[in-house]
């Protein structure tokens, strides 16, 4: 068995969970969170046991209550709605997502058309799009770029969802580059280092194993992309939400199995899967290291750690 490193929680996910836990300590339950704090069912369930209440709209939060914004970011309209209810907002948006928001705001200010590469139904894209909906077009494929009804010399800026497949995104950005002559962007894509590291590790696993198992929830974009990366490399790959979801037939004829986990999957889920695989005969573990995130961390907002209590209109 080959185990990928790095795997599981990234710095943005750890930060988001820490923010909710500190909000519980500082303000006491209940703490409200708009949408899932991160896309993992086990993380959400564990927090629900501590009276964290996940809601789909700020309208569901009682006036003056504590409301945490999830790691995926929100639009200005959501912040305005929270301000209208006098909510005590704590922003858990991943700093890498916030960076994309700022990029879109600058492009809109410069009156450029923004091509946002991503999936239109993903929370992160919904929030980013909301920064400049009148100037933003969401595209997800090369074909969609080619079908755009825009002059070739249109001033365009591209931005990308942070959890996409590196290879797919490169193809779409290349198509944008070929399509438009007045183009700006982030220099490289906006895919976060954690997604890049985990996808790179999965490619290595695909070259060394017969089957790749990726731990994470079905609604986790970065986890789904990892499975797709392994499949594209020609190796059977499966998403495993938890050990109970493991189909033993997946590994029955395998000489070696690769294991990794999405950036929002807790490490204990990986440990449980490794224990089960050991029972099935895969009891020798080789660790393949393709990058390091040990020194990467993001600071916490003052509203979570004891600074001035932030109202929604003061949050950023």
GROMACS .gro file of C-alpha atoms in nm:
model
  316
    1UNK     CA    1   0.000   0.000   0.000
    2UNK     CA    2   0.123   0.349  -0.089
    3UNK     CA    3   0.008   0.644   0.122
    4UNK     CA    4   0.025   0.998  -0.019
    5UNK     CA    5   0.174   1.291   0.170
    6UNK     CA    6   0.041   1.561   0.198
    7UNK     CA    7  -0.323   1.459   0.236
    8UNK     CA    8  -0.632   1.546   0.443
    9UNK     CA    9  -0.680   1.888   0.604
   10UNK     CA   10  -0.521   2.189   0.435
   11UNK     CA   11  -0.443   2.515   0.612
   12UNK     CA   12  -0.768   2.680   0.500
   13UNK     CA   13  -0.981   2.393   0.628
   14UNK     CA   14  -0.798   2.381   0.964
   15UNK     CA   15  -0.846   2.756   0.996
   16UNK     CA   16  -1.220   2.737   0.921
   17UNK     CA   17  -1.281   2.460   1.175
   18UNK     CA   18  -1.071   2.642   1.436
   19UNK     CA   19  -1.281   2.954   1.382
   20UNK     CA   20  -1.605   2.768   1.456
   21UNK     CA   21  -1.457   2.601   1.763
   22UNK     CA   22  -1.326   2.933   1.896
   23UNK     CA   23  -1.663   3.096   1.832
   24UNK     CA   24  -1.822   2.824   2.045
   25UNK     CA   25  -1.574   2.891   2.324
   26UNK     CA   26  -1.606   3.267   2.309
   27UNK     CA   27  -1.979   3.313   2.255
   28UNK     CA   28  -2.123   2.976   2.356
   29UNK     CA   29  -2.375   2.774   2.157
   30UNK     CA   30  -2.557   2.796   1.936
   31UNK     CA   31  -2.324   2.920   1.665
   32UNK     CA   32  -2.472   2.948   1.317
   33UNK     CA   33  -2.274   2.869   1.001
   34UNK     CA   34  -2.392   2.966   0.656
   35UNK     CA   35  -2.367   2.646   0.451
   36UNK     CA   36  -2.124   2.369   0.544
   37UNK     CA   37  -1.810   2.515   0.701
   38UNK     CA   38  -1.611   2.274   0.482
   39UNK     CA   39  -1.737   2.004   0.250
   40UNK     CA   40  -1.713   1.698   0.470
   41UNK     CA   41  -2.011   1.523   0.625
   42UNK     CA   42  -1.815   1.394   0.927
   43UNK     CA   43  -1.682   1.740   1.015
   44UNK     CA   44  -2.031   1.887   0.988
   45UNK     CA   45  -2.187   1.610   1.197
   46UNK     CA   46  -1.926   1.647   1.474
   47UNK     CA   47  -1.991   2.021   1.497
   48UNK     CA   48  -2.366   1.970   1.497
   49UNK     CA   49  -2.325   1.761   1.811
   50UNK     CA   50  -2.190   2.077   1.978
   51UNK     CA   51  -2.493   2.284   1.873
   52UNK     CA   52  -2.342   2.436   1.563
   53UNK     CA   53  -2.635   2.504   1.333
   54UNK     CA   54  -2.579   2.501   0.959
   55UNK     CA   55  -2.816   2.716   0.755
   56UNK     CA   56  -2.849   2.791   0.385
   57UNK     CA   57  -2.938   3.157   0.430
   58UNK     CA   58  -2.869   3.434   0.679
   59UNK     CA   59  -3.248   3.476   0.696
   60UNK     CA   60  -3.250   3.157   0.906
   61UNK     CA   61  -3.020   3.311   1.169
   62UNK     CA   62  -3.183   3.493   1.463
   63UNK     CA   63  -3.111   3.864   1.483
   64UNK     CA   64  -2.787   3.953   1.667
   65UNK     CA   65  -2.670   3.590   1.667
   66UNK     CA   66  -2.319   3.470   1.581
   67UNK     CA   67  -2.289   3.367   1.216
   68UNK     CA   68  -1.976   3.215   1.064
   69UNK     CA   69  -1.924   3.241   0.688
   70UNK     CA   70  -1.791   2.917   0.543
   71UNK     CA   71  -1.445   2.862   0.395
   72UNK     CA   72  -1.586   2.887   0.041
   73UNK     CA   73  -1.661   3.260   0.060
   74UNK     CA   74  -1.978   3.460  -0.002
   75UNK     CA   75  -2.096   3.744  -0.222
   76UNK     CA   76  -2.135   4.104  -0.104
   77UNK     CA   77  -2.512   4.049  -0.114
   78UNK     CA   78  -2.481   3.786   0.160
   79UNK     CA   79  -2.278   4.025   0.376
   80UNK     CA   80  -2.539   4.296   0.324
   81UNK     CA   81  -2.815   4.056   0.424
   82UNK     CA   82  -2.623   3.967   0.740
   83UNK     CA   83  -2.574   4.336   0.821
   84UNK     CA   84  -2.946   4.395   0.782
   85UNK     CA   85  -3.009   4.137   1.056
   86UNK     CA   86  -2.736   4.279   1.283
   87UNK     CA   87  -2.557   3.946   1.285
   88UNK     CA   88  -2.222   3.910   1.455
   89UNK     CA   89  -2.030   3.779   1.154
   90UNK     CA   90  -1.705   3.586   1.172
   91UNK     CA   91  -1.548   3.529   0.833
   92UNK     CA   92  -1.391   3.186   0.776
   93UNK     CA   93  -1.334   3.239   0.403
   94UNK     CA   94  -1.008   3.075   0.296
   95UNK     CA   95  -0.751   3.350   0.231
   96UNK     CA   96  -0.677   3.196  -0.110
   97UNK     CA   97  -1.044   3.232  -0.204
   98UNK     CA   98  -1.043   3.590  -0.075
   99UNK     CA   99  -0.749   3.658  -0.306
  100UNK     CA  100  -0.961   3.555  -0.606
  101UNK     CA  101  -1.245   3.781  -0.486
  102UNK     CA  102  -1.004   4.075  -0.473
  103UNK     CA  103  -0.880   3.996  -0.821
  104UNK     CA  104  -1.237   4.004  -0.956
  105UNK     CA  105  -1.313   4.332  -0.777
  106UNK     CA  106  -1.003   4.496  -0.930
  107UNK     CA  107  -1.091   4.372  -1.278
  108UNK     CA  108  -1.448   4.502  -1.248
  109UNK     CA  109  -1.318   4.837  -1.128
  110UNK     CA  110  -1.102   4.850  -1.443
  111UNK     CA  111  -1.414   4.776  -1.651
  112UNK     CA  112  -1.285   4.444  -1.779
  113UNK     CA  113  -1.495   4.138  -1.863
  114UNK     CA  114  -1.420   3.860  -1.612
  115UNK     CA  115  -1.412   3.497  -1.722
  116UNK     CA  116  -1.446   3.289  -1.407
  117UNK     CA  117  -1.330   2.933  -1.472
  118UNK     CA  118  -1.526   2.697  -1.249
  119UNK     CA  119  -1.851   2.517  -1.180
  120UNK     CA  120  -2.144   2.757  -1.161
  121UNK     CA  121  -2.326   2.556  -0.892
  122UNK     CA  122  -2.032   2.549  -0.651
  123UNK     CA  123  -2.052   2.776  -0.345
  124UNK     CA  124  -1.709   2.924  -0.409
  125UNK     CA  125  -1.801   3.027  -0.764
  126UNK     CA  126  -2.137   3.168  -0.649
  127UNK     CA  127  -1.958   3.390  -0.398
  128UNK     CA  128  -1.687   3.504  -0.641
  129UNK     CA  129  -1.940   3.570  -0.918
  130UNK     CA  130  -2.137   3.785  -0.677
  131UNK     CA  131  -1.853   4.037  -0.656
  132UNK     CA  132  -1.928   4.160  -1.009
  133UNK     CA  133  -2.222   3.970  -1.161
  134UNK     CA  134  -2.277   4.229  -1.433
  135UNK     CA  135  -1.923   4.179  -1.565
  136UNK     CA  136  -1.860   3.809  -1.495
  137UNK     CA  137  -1.915   3.504  -1.716
  138UNK     CA  138  -1.863   3.155  -1.571
  139UNK     CA  139  -1.699   2.905  -1.807
  140UNK     CA  140  -1.602   2.547  -1.734
  141UNK     CA  141  -1.491   2.398  -2.066
  142UNK     CA  142  -1.288   2.484  -2.375
  143UNK     CA  143  -1.607   2.463  -2.582
  144UNK     CA  144  -1.779   2.725  -2.367
  145UNK     CA  145  -1.484   2.961  -2.418
  146UNK     CA  146  -1.500   2.914  -2.794
  147UNK     CA  147  -1.874   2.986  -2.798
  148UNK     CA  148  -1.842   3.321  -2.618
  149UNK     CA  149  -2.007   3.601  -2.813
  150UNK     CA  150  -1.734   3.856  -2.743
  151UNK     CA  151  -1.502   4.045  -2.980
  152UNK     CA  152  -1.146   3.917  -2.986
  153UNK     CA  153  -1.011   4.248  -2.850
  154UNK     CA  154  -1.251   4.258  -2.551
  155UNK     CA  155  -1.059   4.354  -2.234
  156UNK     CA  156  -1.072   4.027  -2.042
  157UNK     CA  157  -0.943   3.907  -1.706
  158UNK     CA  158  -0.965   3.542  -1.607
  159UNK     CA  159  -0.988   3.395  -1.258
  160UNK     CA  160  -1.037   3.035  -1.147
  161UNK     CA  161  -1.209   2.836  -0.877
  162UNK     CA  162  -0.939   2.722  -0.635
  163UNK     CA  163  -1.031   2.352  -0.622
  164UNK     CA  164  -1.030   2.256  -0.988
  165UNK     CA  165  -0.826   1.998  -1.175
  166UNK     CA  166  -0.493   2.152  -1.271
  167UNK     CA  167  -0.493   1.990  -1.614
  168UNK     CA  168  -0.854   2.083  -1.699
  169UNK     CA  169  -0.798   2.440  -1.588
  170UNK     CA  170  -0.482   2.475  -1.794
  171UNK     CA  171  -0.675   2.368  -2.107
  172UNK     CA  172  -0.949   2.625  -2.043
  173UNK     CA  173  -0.701   2.905  -1.967
  174UNK     CA  174  -0.507   2.816  -2.284
  175UNK     CA  175  -0.830   2.849  -2.481
  176UNK     CA  176  -0.896   3.190  -2.323
  177UNK     CA  177  -0.541   3.299  -2.408
  178UNK     CA  178  -0.590   3.195  -2.770
  179UNK     CA  179  -0.932   3.359  -2.790
  180UNK     CA  180  -0.855   3.711  -2.659
  181UNK     CA  181  -0.579   3.960  -2.732
  182UNK     CA  182  -0.633   4.197  -2.436
  183UNK     CA  183  -0.600   3.951  -2.150
  184UNK     CA  184  -0.487   3.970  -1.789
  185UNK     CA  185  -0.489   3.707  -1.517
  186UNK     CA  186  -0.316   3.591  -1.203
  187UNK     CA  187   0.001   3.489  -1.390
  188UNK     CA  188  -0.064   3.130  -1.295
  189UNK     CA  189  -0.403   2.978  -1.224
  190UNK     CA  190  -0.572   3.036  -0.888
  191UNK     CA  191  -0.578   2.669  -0.790
  192UNK     CA  192  -0.463   2.650  -0.430
  193UNK     CA  193  -0.137   2.486  -0.330
  194UNK     CA  194  -0.322   2.217  -0.135
  195UNK     CA  195  -0.524   2.108  -0.438
  196UNK     CA  196  -0.209   2.112  -0.650
  197UNK     CA  197  -0.013   1.908  -0.398
  198UNK     CA  198  -0.286   1.648  -0.360
  199UNK     CA  199  -0.336   1.613  -0.734
  200UNK     CA  200   0.038   1.576  -0.788
  201UNK     CA  201   0.051   1.305  -0.521
  202UNK     CA  202  -0.239   1.119  -0.682
  203UNK     CA  203  -0.054   1.118  -1.013
  204UNK     CA  204   0.241   0.952  -0.838
  205UNK     CA  205   0.009   0.698  -0.676
  206UNK     CA  206  -0.143   0.621  -1.015
  207UNK     CA  207   0.201   0.535  -1.148
  208UNK     CA  208   0.281   0.298  -0.863
  209UNK     CA  209  -0.045   0.122  -0.778
  210UNK     CA  210  -0.331  -0.072  -0.934
  211UNK     CA  211  -0.610   0.109  -0.750
  212UNK     CA  212  -0.630   0.455  -0.594
  213UNK     CA  213  -0.870   0.529  -0.307
  214UNK     CA  214  -0.940   0.893  -0.220
  215UNK     CA  215  -1.105   0.966   0.115
  216UNK     CA  216  -1.355   1.251   0.120
  217UNK     CA  217  -1.717   1.353   0.073
  218UNK     CA  218  -1.902   1.346  -0.257
  219UNK     CA  219  -1.969   1.721  -0.242
  220UNK     CA  220  -1.600   1.808  -0.200
  221UNK     CA  221  -1.478   1.953  -0.530
  222UNK     CA  222  -1.108   1.903  -0.463
  223UNK     CA  223  -1.169   1.540  -0.362
  224UNK     CA  224  -1.371   1.462  -0.675
  225UNK     CA  225  -1.098   1.621  -0.888
  226UNK     CA  226  -0.838   1.392  -0.725
  227UNK     CA  227  -1.038   1.086  -0.825
  228UNK     CA  228  -1.066   1.220  -1.180
  229UNK     CA  229  -0.691   1.284  -1.197
  230UNK     CA  230  -0.617   0.922  -1.105
  231UNK     CA  231  -0.874   0.791  -1.351
  232UNK     CA  232  -0.729   1.007  -1.626
  233UNK     CA  233  -0.389   0.854  -1.550
  234UNK     CA  234  -0.538   0.516  -1.638
  235UNK     CA  235  -0.582   0.372  -1.291
  236UNK     CA  236  -0.905   0.261  -1.128
  237UNK     CA  237  -0.990   0.518  -0.866
  238UNK     CA  238  -1.274   0.548  -0.617
  239UNK     CA  239  -1.403   0.813  -0.379
  240UNK     CA  240  -1.440   0.670  -0.027
  241UNK     CA  241  -1.648   0.889   0.209
  242UNK     CA  242  -1.560   0.657   0.500
  243UNK     CA  243  -1.449   0.302   0.564
  244UNK     CA  244  -1.807   0.174   0.551
  245UNK     CA  245  -1.823   0.281   0.186
  246UNK     CA  246  -1.526   0.065   0.085
  247UNK     CA  247  -1.629  -0.204  -0.163
  248UNK     CA  248  -1.381  -0.487  -0.108
  249UNK     CA  249  -1.416  -0.594  -0.472
  250UNK     CA  250  -1.235  -0.273  -0.569
  251UNK     CA  251  -0.908  -0.404  -0.425
  252UNK     CA  252  -0.957  -0.781  -0.443
  253UNK     CA  253  -0.728  -0.837  -0.743
  254UNK     CA  254  -0.492  -0.546  -0.676
  255UNK     CA  255  -0.124  -0.604  -0.605
  256UNK     CA  256  -0.094  -0.255  -0.458
  257UNK     CA  257  -0.335   0.016  -0.343
  258UNK     CA  258  -0.278   0.391  -0.325
  259UNK     CA  259  -0.450   0.601  -0.059
  260UNK     CA  260  -0.494   0.975  -0.028
  261UNK     CA  261  -0.755   1.217   0.108
  262UNK     CA  262  -0.911   1.543   0.002
  263UNK     CA  263  -0.828   1.868   0.175
  264UNK     CA  264  -1.147   1.864   0.383
  265UNK     CA  265  -1.126   1.500   0.499
  266UNK     CA  266  -1.021   1.434   0.862
  267UNK     CA  267  -0.717   1.212   0.909
  268UNK     CA  268  -0.908   0.968   1.131
  269UNK     CA  269  -1.105   0.859   0.824
  270UNK     CA  270  -0.777   0.771   0.655
  271UNK     CA  271  -0.663   0.576   0.962
  272UNK     CA  272  -0.983   0.373   0.963
  273UNK     CA  273  -0.942   0.292   0.593
  274UNK     CA  274  -0.581   0.187   0.644
  275UNK     CA  275  -0.684  -0.045   0.926
  276UNK     CA  276  -0.945  -0.209   0.704
  277UNK     CA  277  -0.702  -0.246   0.414
  278UNK     CA  278  -0.452  -0.408   0.651
  279UNK     CA  279  -0.717  -0.665   0.740
  280UNK     CA  280  -0.751  -0.733   0.367
  281UNK     CA  281  -0.380  -0.801   0.335
  282UNK     CA  282  -0.242  -0.456   0.254
  283UNK     CA  283  -0.049  -0.421   0.578
  284UNK     CA  284   0.278  -0.275   0.451
  285UNK     CA  285   0.271   0.102   0.405
  286UNK     CA  286   0.507   0.305   0.189
  287UNK     CA  287   0.469   0.682   0.213
  288UNK     CA  288   0.528   0.890  -0.098
  289UNK     CA  289   0.600   1.258  -0.027
  290UNK     CA  290   0.538   1.503  -0.311
  291UNK     CA  291   0.535   1.830  -0.120
  292UNK     CA  292   0.526   1.986   0.225
  293UNK     CA  293   0.265   2.199   0.398
  294UNK     CA  294   0.399   2.168   0.752
  295UNK     CA  295   0.494   2.535   0.779
  296UNK     CA  296   0.180   2.676   0.614
  297UNK     CA  297  -0.090   2.831   0.830
  298UNK     CA  298  -0.333   3.120   0.810
  299UNK     CA  299  -0.409   3.369   1.085
  300UNK     CA  300  -0.748   3.382   1.255
  301UNK     CA  301  -0.986   3.681   1.243
  302UNK     CA  302  -0.993   3.891   1.559
  303UNK     CA  303  -1.366   3.832   1.603
  304UNK     CA  304  -1.295   3.462   1.663
  305UNK     CA  305  -0.995   3.491   1.894
  306UNK     CA  306  -1.102   3.769   2.127
  307UNK     CA  307  -1.050   4.093   1.939
  308UNK     CA  308  -1.322   4.352   1.887
  309UNK     CA  309  -1.656   4.191   1.819
  310UNK     CA  310  -1.712   4.232   1.445
  311UNK     CA  311  -2.049   4.315   1.302
  312UNK     CA  312  -2.112   4.194   0.948
  313UNK     CA  313  -2.055   4.534   0.789
  314UNK     CA  314  -1.706   4.541   0.942
  315UNK     CA  315  -1.607   4.196   0.823
  316UNK     CA  316  -1.378   4.137   0.531
   0.00000   0.00000   0.00000
